[in-house]
Tab-separated table of C-alpha atoms in Angstrom:
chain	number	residue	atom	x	y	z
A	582	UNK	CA	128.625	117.349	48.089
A	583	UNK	CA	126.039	116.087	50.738
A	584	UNK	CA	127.083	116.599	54.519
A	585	UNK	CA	125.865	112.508	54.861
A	586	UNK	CA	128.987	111.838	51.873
A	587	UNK	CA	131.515	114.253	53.623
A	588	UNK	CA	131.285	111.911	56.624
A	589	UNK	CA	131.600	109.070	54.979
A	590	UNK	CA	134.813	110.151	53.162
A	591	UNK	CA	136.144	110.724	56.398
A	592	UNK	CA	134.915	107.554	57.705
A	593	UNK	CA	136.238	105.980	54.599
A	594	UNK	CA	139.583	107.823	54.350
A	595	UNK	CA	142.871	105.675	53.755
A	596	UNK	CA	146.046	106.414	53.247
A	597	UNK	CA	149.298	104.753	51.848
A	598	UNK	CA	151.985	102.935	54.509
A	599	UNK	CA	155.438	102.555	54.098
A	600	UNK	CA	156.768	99.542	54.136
A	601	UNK	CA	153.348	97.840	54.573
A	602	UNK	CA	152.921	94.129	53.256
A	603	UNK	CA	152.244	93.895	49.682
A	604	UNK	CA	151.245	90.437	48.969
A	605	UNK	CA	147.643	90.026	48.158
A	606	UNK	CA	145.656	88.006	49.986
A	607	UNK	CA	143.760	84.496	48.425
A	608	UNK	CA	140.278	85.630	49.164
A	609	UNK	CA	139.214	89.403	47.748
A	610	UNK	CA	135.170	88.662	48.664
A	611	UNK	CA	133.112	85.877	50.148
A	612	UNK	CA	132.444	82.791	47.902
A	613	UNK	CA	128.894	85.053	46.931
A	614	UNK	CA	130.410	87.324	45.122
A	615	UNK	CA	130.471	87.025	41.874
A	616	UNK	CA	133.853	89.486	41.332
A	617	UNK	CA	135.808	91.473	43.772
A	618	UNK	CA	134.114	93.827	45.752
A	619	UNK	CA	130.588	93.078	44.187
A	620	UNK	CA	128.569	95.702	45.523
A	621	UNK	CA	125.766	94.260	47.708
A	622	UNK	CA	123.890	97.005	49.197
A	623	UNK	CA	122.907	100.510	48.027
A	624	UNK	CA	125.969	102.002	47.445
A	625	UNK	CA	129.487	101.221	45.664
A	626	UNK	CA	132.688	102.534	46.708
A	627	UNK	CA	135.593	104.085	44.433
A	628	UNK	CA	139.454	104.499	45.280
A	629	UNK	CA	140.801	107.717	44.666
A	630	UNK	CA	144.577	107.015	45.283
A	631	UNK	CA	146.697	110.504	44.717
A	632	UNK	CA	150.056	111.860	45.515
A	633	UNK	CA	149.089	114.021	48.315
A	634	UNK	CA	152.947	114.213	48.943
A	635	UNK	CA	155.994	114.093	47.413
A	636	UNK	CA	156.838	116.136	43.649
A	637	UNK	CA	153.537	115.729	42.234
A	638	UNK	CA	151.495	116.841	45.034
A	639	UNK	CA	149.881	120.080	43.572
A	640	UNK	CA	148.229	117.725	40.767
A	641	UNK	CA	147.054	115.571	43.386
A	642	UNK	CA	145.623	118.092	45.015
A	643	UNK	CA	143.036	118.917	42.032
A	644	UNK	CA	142.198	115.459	41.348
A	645	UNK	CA	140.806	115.308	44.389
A	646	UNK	CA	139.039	118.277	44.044
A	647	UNK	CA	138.053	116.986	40.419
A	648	UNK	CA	136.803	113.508	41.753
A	649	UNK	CA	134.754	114.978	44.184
A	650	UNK	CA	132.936	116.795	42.196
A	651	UNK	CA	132.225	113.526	39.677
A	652	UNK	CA	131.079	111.876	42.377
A	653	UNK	CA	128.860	115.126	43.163
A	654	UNK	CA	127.430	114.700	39.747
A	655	UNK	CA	127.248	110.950	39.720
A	656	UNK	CA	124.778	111.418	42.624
A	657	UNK	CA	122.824	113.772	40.764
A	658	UNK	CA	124.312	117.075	42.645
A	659	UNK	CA	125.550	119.902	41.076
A	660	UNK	CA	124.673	121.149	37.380
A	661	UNK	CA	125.402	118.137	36.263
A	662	UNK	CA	129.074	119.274	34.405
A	663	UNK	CA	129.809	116.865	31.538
A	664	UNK	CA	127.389	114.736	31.872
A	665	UNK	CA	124.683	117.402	30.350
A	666	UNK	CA	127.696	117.164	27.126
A	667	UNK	CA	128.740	113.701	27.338
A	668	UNK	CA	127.382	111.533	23.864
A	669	UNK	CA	126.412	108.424	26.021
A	670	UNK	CA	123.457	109.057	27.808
A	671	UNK	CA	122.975	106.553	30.230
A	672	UNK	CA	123.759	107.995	33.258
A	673	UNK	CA	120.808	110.004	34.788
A	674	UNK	CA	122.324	111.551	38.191
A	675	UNK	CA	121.130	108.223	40.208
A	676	UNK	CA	125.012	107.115	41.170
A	677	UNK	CA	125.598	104.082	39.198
A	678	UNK	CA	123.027	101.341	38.068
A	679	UNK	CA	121.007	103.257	41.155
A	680	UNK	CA	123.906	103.199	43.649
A	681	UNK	CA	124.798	105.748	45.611
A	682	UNK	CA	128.813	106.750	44.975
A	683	UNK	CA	130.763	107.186	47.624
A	684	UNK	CA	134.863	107.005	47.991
A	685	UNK	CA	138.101	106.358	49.584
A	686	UNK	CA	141.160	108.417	49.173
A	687	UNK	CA	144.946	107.568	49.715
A	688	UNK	CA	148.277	109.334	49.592
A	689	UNK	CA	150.432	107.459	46.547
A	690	UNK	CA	152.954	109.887	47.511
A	691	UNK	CA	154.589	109.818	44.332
A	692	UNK	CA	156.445	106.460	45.201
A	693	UNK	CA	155.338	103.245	43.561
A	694	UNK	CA	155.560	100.746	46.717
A	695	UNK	CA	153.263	103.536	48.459
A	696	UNK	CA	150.941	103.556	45.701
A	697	UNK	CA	150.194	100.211	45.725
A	698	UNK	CA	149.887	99.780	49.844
A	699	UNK	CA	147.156	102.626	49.350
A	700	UNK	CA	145.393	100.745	46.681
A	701	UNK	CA	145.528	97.681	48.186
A	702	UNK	CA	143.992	98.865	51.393
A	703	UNK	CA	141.223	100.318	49.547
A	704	UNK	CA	140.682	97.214	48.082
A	705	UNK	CA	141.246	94.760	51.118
A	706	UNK	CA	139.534	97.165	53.883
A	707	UNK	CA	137.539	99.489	51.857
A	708	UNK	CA	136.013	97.433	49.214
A	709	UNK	CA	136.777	99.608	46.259
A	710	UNK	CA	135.185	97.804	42.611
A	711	UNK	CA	137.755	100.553	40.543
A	712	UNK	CA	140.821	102.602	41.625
A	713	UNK	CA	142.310	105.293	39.548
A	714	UNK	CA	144.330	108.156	40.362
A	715	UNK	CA	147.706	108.855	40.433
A	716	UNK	CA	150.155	111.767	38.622
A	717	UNK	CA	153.469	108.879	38.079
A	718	UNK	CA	153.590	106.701	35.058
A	719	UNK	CA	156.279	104.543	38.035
A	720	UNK	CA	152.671	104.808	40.072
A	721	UNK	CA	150.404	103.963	37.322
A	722	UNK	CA	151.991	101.034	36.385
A	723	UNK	CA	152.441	99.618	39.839
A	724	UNK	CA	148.903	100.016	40.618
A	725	UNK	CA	147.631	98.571	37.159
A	726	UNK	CA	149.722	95.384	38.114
A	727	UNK	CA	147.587	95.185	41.301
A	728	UNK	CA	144.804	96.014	39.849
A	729	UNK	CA	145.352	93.318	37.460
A	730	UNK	CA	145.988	90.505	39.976
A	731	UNK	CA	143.060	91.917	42.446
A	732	UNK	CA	140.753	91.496	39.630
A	733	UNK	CA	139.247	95.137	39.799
A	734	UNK	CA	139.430	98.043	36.828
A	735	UNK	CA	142.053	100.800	37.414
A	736	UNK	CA	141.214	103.809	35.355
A	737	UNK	CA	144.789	105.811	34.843
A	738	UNK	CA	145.063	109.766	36.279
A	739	UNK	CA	148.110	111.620	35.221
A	740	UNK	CA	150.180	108.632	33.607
A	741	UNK	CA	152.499	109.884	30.500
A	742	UNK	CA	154.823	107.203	29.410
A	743	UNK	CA	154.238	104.776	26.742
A	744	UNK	CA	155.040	102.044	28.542
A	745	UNK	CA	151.374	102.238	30.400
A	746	UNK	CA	149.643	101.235	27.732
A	747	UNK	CA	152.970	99.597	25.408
A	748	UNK	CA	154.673	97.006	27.178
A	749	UNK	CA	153.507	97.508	30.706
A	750	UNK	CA	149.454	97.203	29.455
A	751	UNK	CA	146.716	95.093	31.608
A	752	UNK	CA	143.462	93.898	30.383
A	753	UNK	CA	142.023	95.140	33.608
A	754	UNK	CA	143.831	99.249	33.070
A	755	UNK	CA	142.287	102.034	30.957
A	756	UNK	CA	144.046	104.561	30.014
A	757	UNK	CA	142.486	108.677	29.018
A	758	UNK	CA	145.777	110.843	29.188
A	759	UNK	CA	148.037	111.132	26.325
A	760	UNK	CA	151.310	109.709	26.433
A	761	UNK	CA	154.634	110.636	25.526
A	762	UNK	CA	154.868	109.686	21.581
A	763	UNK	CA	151.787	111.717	21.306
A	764	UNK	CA	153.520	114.903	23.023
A	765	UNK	CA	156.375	114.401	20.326
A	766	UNK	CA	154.216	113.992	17.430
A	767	UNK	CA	152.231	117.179	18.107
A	768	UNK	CA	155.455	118.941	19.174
A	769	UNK	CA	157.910	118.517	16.706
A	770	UNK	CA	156.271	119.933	12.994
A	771	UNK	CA	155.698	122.994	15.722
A	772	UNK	CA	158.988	123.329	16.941
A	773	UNK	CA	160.553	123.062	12.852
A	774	UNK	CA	158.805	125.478	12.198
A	775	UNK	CA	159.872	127.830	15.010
A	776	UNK	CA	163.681	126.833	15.375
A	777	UNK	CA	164.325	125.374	11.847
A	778	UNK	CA	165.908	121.853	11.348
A	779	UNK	CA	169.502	122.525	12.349
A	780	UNK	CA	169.492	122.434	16.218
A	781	UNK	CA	171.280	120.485	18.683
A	782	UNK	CA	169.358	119.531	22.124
A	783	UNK	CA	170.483	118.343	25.504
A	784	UNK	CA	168.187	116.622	27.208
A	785	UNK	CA	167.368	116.470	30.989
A	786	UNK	CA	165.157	113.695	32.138
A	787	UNK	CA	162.966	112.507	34.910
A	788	UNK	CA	164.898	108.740	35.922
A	789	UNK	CA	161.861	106.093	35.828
A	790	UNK	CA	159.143	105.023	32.987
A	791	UNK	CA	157.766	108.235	32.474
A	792	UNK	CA	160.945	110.224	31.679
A	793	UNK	CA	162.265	107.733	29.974
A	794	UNK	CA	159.799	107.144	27.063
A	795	UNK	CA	159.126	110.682	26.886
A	796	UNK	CA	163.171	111.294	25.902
A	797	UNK	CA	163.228	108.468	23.606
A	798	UNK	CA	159.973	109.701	21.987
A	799	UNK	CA	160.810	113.795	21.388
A	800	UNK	CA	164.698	112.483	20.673
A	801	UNK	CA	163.023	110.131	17.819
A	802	UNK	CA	160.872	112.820	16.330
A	803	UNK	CA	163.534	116.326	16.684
A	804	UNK	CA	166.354	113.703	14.921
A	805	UNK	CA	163.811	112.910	11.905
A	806	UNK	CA	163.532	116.320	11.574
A	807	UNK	CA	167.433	117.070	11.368
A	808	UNK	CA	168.096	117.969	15.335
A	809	UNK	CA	171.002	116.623	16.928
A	810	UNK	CA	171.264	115.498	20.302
A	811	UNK	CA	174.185	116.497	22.354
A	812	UNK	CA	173.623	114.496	25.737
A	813	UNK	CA	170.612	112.739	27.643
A	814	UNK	CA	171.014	112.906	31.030
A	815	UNK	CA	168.872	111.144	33.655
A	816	UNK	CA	167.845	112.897	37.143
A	817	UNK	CA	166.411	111.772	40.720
A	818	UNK	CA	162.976	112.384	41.039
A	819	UNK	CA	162.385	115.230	43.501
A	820	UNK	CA	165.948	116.319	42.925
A	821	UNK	CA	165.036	119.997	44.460
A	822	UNK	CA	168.248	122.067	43.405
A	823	UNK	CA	169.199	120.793	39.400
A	824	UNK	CA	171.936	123.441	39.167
A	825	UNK	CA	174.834	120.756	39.006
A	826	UNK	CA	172.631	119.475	35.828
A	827	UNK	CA	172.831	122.761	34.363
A	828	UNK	CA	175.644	123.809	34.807
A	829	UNK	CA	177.244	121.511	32.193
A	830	UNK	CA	174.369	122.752	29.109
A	831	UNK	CA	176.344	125.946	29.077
A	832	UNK	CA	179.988	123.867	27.661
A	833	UNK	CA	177.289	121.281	25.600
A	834	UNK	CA	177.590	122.889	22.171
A	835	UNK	CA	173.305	122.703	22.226
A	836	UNK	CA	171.501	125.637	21.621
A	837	UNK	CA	168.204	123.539	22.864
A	838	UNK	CA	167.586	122.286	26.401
A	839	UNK	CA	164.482	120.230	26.887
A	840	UNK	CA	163.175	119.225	30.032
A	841	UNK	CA	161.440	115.758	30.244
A	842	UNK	CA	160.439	117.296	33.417
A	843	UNK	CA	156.784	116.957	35.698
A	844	UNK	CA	155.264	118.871	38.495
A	845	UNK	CA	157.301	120.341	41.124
A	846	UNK	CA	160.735	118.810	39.048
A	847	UNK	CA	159.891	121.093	35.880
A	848	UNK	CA	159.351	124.087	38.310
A	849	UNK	CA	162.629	123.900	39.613
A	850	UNK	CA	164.678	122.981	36.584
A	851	UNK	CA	163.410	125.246	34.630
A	852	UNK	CA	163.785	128.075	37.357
A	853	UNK	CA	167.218	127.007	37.721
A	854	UNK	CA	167.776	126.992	33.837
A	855	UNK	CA	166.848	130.672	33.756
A	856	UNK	CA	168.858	131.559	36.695
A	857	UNK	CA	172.129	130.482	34.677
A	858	UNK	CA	170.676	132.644	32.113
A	859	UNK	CA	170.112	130.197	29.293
A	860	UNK	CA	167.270	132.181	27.640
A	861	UNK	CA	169.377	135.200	26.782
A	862	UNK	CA	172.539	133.620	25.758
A	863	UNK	CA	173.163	132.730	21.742
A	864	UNK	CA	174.901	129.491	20.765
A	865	UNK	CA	175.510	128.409	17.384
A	866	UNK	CA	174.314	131.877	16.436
A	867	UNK	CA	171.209	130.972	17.411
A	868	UNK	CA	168.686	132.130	20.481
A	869	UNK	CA	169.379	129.488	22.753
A	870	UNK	CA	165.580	127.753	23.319
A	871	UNK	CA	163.310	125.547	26.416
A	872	UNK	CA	161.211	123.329	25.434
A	873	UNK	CA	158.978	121.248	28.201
A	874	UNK	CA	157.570	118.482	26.342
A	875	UNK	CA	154.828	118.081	29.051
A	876	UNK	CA	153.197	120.747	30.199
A	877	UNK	CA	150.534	121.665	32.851
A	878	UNK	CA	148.783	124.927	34.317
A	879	UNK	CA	149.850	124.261	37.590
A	880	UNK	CA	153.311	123.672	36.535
A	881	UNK	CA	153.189	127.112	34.898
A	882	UNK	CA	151.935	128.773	38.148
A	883	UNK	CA	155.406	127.196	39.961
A	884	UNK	CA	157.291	128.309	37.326
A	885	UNK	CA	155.701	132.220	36.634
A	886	UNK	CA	157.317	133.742	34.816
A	887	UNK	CA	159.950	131.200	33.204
A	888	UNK	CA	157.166	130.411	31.567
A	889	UNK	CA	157.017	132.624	29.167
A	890	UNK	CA	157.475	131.847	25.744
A	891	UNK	CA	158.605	128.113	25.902
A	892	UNK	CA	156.354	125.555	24.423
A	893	UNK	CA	155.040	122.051	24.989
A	894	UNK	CA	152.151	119.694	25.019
A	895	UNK	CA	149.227	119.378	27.315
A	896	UNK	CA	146.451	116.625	27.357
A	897	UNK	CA	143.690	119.488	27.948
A	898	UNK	CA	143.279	123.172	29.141
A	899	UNK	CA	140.522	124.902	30.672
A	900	UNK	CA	140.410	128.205	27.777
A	901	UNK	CA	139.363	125.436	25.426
A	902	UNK	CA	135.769	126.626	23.827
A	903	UNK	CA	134.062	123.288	23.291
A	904	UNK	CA	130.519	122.569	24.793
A	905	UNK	CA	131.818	120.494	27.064
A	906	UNK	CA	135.522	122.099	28.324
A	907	UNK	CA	133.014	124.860	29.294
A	908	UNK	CA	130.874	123.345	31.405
A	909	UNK	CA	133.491	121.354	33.558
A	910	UNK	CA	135.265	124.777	33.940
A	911	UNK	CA	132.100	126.593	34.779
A	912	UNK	CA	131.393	123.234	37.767
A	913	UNK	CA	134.739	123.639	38.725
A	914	UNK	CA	135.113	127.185	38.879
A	915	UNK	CA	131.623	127.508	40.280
A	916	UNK	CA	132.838	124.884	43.196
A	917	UNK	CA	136.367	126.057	44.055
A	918	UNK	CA	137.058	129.388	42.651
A	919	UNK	CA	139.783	128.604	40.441
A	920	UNK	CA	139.863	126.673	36.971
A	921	UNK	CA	140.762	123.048	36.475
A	922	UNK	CA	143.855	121.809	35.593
A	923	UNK	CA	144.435	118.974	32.970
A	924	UNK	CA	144.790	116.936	35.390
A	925	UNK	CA	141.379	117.452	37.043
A	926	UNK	CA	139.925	117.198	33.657
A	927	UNK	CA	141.901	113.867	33.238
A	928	UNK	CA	140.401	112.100	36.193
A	929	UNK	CA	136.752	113.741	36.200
A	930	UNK	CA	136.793	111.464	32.915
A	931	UNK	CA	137.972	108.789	33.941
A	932	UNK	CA	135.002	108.593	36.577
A	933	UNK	CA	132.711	109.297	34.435
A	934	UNK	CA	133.860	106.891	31.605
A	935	UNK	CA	134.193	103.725	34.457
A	936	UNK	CA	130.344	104.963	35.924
A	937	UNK	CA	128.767	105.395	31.912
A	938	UNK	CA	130.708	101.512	31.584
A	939	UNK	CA	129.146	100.030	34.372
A	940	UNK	CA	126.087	101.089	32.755
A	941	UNK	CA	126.112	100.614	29.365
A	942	UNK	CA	127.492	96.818	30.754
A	943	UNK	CA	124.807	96.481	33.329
A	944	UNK	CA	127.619	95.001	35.620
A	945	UNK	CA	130.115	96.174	37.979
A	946	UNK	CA	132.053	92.955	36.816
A	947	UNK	CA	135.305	94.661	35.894
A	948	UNK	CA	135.242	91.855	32.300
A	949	UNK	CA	131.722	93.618	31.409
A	950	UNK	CA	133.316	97.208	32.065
A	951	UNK	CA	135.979	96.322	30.385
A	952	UNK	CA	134.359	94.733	27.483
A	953	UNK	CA	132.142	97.905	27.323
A	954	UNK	CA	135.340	100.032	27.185
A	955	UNK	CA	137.047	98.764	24.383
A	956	UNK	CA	136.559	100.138	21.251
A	957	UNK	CA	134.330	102.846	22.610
A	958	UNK	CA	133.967	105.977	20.671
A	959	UNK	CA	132.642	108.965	22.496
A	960	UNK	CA	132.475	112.902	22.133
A	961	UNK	CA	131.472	115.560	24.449
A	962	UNK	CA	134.148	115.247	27.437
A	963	UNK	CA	136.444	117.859	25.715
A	964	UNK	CA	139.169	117.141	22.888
A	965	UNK	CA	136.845	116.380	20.799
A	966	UNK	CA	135.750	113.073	18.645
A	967	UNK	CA	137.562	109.969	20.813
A	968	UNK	CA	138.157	106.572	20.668
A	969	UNK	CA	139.571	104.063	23.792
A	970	UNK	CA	141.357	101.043	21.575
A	971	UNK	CA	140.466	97.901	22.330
A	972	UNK	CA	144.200	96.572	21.628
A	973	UNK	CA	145.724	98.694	24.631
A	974	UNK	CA	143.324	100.505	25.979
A	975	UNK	CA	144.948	103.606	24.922
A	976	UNK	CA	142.548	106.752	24.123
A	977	UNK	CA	143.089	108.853	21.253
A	978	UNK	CA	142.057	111.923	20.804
A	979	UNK	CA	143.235	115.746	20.039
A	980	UNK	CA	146.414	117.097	21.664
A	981	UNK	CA	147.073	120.702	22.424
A	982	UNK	CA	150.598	122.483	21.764
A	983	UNK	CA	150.901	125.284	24.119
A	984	UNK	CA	153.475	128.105	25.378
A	985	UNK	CA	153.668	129.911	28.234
A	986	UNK	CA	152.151	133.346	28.181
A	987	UNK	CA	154.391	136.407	27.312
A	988	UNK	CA	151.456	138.902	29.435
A	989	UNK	CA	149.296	136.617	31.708
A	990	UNK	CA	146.539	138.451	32.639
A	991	UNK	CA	146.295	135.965	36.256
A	992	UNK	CA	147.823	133.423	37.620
A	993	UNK	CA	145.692	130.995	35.867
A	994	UNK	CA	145.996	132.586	32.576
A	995	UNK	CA	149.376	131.291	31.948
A	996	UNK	CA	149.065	129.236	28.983
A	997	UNK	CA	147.941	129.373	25.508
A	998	UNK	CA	147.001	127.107	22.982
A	999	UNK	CA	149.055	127.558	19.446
A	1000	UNK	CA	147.835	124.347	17.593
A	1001	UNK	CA	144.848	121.381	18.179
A	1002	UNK	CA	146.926	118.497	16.481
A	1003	UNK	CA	144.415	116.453	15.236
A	1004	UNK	CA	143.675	113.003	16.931
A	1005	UNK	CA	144.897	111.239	13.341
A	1006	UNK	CA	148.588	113.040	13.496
A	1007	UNK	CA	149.140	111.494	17.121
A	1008	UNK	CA	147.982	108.035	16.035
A	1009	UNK	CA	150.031	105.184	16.017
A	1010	UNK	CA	149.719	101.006	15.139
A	1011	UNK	CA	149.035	99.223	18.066
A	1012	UNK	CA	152.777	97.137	17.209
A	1013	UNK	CA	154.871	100.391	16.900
A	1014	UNK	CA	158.647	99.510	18.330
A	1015	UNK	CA	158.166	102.099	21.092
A	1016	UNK	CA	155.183	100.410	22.375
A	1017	UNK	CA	156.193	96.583	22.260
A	1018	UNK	CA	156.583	94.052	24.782
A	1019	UNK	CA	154.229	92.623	27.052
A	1020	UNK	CA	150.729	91.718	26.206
A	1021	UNK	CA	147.294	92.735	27.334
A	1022	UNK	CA	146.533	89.657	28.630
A	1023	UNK	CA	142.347	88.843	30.074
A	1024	UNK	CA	140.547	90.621	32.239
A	1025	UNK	CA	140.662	89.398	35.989
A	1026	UNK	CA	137.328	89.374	37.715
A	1027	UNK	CA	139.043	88.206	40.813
A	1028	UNK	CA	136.754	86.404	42.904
């Protein structure tokens, strides 16, 4: 990144307030403009709004590092990364429609009314045309709504529950991470055929949108498959300590716990789990199992080596031998040191799917983007052949069933994939039950 952009991130830098006003105000842009934030000059400004605090901090952390280095590559920096692999070719390293990029941060710190102070500031003060970010499906929905009235396009980080793009959708919020019926769809033929059909699971899970839809989707999919569920019990984000929620698996009668479980939460369940010794007791003369529905490389680095052995889902991961997983790890690596995380890969995307929009639109009118979105079918940004639905503005693609590594060779060889489950196994009508509610509504220019 250019010194000149470093000091204008720090010029530009926001972060959330609690407690600030929320209301919008009437007037997003002078009676010019044609949209909010209509980019006069000869640059355009993005909103990078993260939890740099709170339970999902360490995720924050590399999607900052990951939209950095878009915006690097936007600008025609770097090797280029995915844009040398991406099918759509109309970016050419010139920013966007010849703008330079530059960008705003803000802390969501993992609490929704935070979230959407940040992203309002960067909208008000900053004059950010897109937002995305975040690693809370509570976050992601907040800021879509505001988003939504503001009348600018919020492209969705780390945002897992169905209800993002199901009953919670906006015309003006795209969405590139997998959600929660997908994990369940890829993870239960995997987990028949490791533990068989007669197990019983108890079920700890994250209290808000996220942890919610992601019980209610692996609980769907273990019962068609014969599983019984013994309890579902709901827990505080950021709990810290879950030994009290433990505790009570070991009198449950389940010989299954599964964590619906993110970021620093999953670390410390699951490290508490093993501390009660649930992996080497037998119940129902059967090996007592973990499973983690969603999964991340940086939640296996908390975790070490709890890890090992207990599967789940992830949207990406950075061993993946694709054209175009390669070269974002080789940017990435060559840049920090270290590989991405999914959730790096997640938002990288995202930028470069809103800047290849604008394009292929010829607007930064958040209707055009949007227009140019929907039913787009791409390939070269990893998980192969993908498609964003214009009926939600969900993206499918493939999904990746992993476990945790028995001999990890470093820290960040902690995962491994066991099955690609095909994009068409994870599909679902736009009208399923688990997704219905709310409408998609139009797209809000805003001004």
């Amino acid at each position: 990144m250019s010194n000149s952009l470093l000091t204008r991130r720090g010029l530009l830098k926001t972060s959330a307030v609690a407690g600030a006003g929320l209301a919008l105000p009437t007037i997003f842009t002078s009676g010019a403009s044609a949209f909010t934030n209509e980019p006069m000059g000869g640059t355009v400004t993005l909103g990078f709004n993260v939890p740099q605090s709170g339970a999902y901090a360490d995720e924050g952390a590399d999607e900052l590092r990951a939209y950095e280095l878009a915006v690097e590559h936007l600008n025609g920096g770097g090797d280029g990364g995915m844009l040398n692999t991406f099918s759509s070719k109309v970016l050419e390293g010139n920013g966007i429609l010849g703008k330079k990029v530059e960008f705003v941060t803000g802390d969501t710190q993992t609490k929704s009314d935070a979230a959407r102070a940040s992203a309002k500031s960067m909208i008000e003060k900053d004059g950010a045309v897109m937002i995305t970010g975040g690693s809370s499906s509570g976050v992601a929905i907040a800021v879509q709504g505001l988003c939504q009235e503001a009348g600018v396009i919020f492209m969705a980080g780390l945002t897992h529950s169905n209800d993002t793009t199901g009953k919670d959708k906006k015309a003006n919020g795209f969405r590139h991470f997998f959600n929660a019926y997908m994990s369940a769809a890829a993870l239960a033929p995997v987990l028949e055929k490791l533990y068989g059909k007669d197990r019983t699971a108890y079920h700890l899970t994250a209290d808000y949108s996220w942890g919610w839809t992601q019980e209610e989707s692996i609980a769907a999919a273990t019962e068609a498959m014969g599983w019984k569920t013994a309890e579902k019990v709901r827990t505080p984000l950021g709990a810290g300590d879950f030994s009290s929620y433990i505790a009570p698996v070991l009198n449950s009668g389940a010989d299954v716990l599964v964590l619906n479980h993110y970021g620093g939460d999953m670390v410390n369940s699951l490290t508490n789990a093993v501390q009660f010794g649930l992996r080497d007791k037998q119940v129902n003369g059967k090996n007592f199992e973990i499973v983690v529905p969603l999964y991340s490389r940086l939640m296996a680095r908390g975790a070490g080596k709890n890890v090992a052995g207990i599967h789940g889902s992830t949207n990406w991961h950075w061993s993946l031998q694709d054209d175009a997983s390669k070269a974002f790890v080789k940017s990435f690596g060559t840049k920090y040191g270290f590989p991405p995380s999914q959730a790096a890969h997640t938002v990288y995307c995202q930028t470069l799917l809103y800047a290849d929009a604008v394009a292929r639109g010829g607007s930064f009118n958040p209707c055009a983007v949007g227009e140019a979105l929907e039913g787009f079918e791409f390939d070269g940004l990893g998980n192969g052949p993908t498609l964003y639905r214009a009926d939600d503005h969900q993206c499918f693609k493939d999904v990746l069933v992993v476990r945790g590594k028995e001999n990890p060779t470093s820290e960040f060889d902690l995962l491994e994939v066991v099955e690609v489950t095909p994009a068409a196994q994870v599909t679902y009508p736009a009208d399923h039950p688990m997704f219905a509610g709310g409408a998609l509504g139009a797209c809000n220019p805003g001004a």
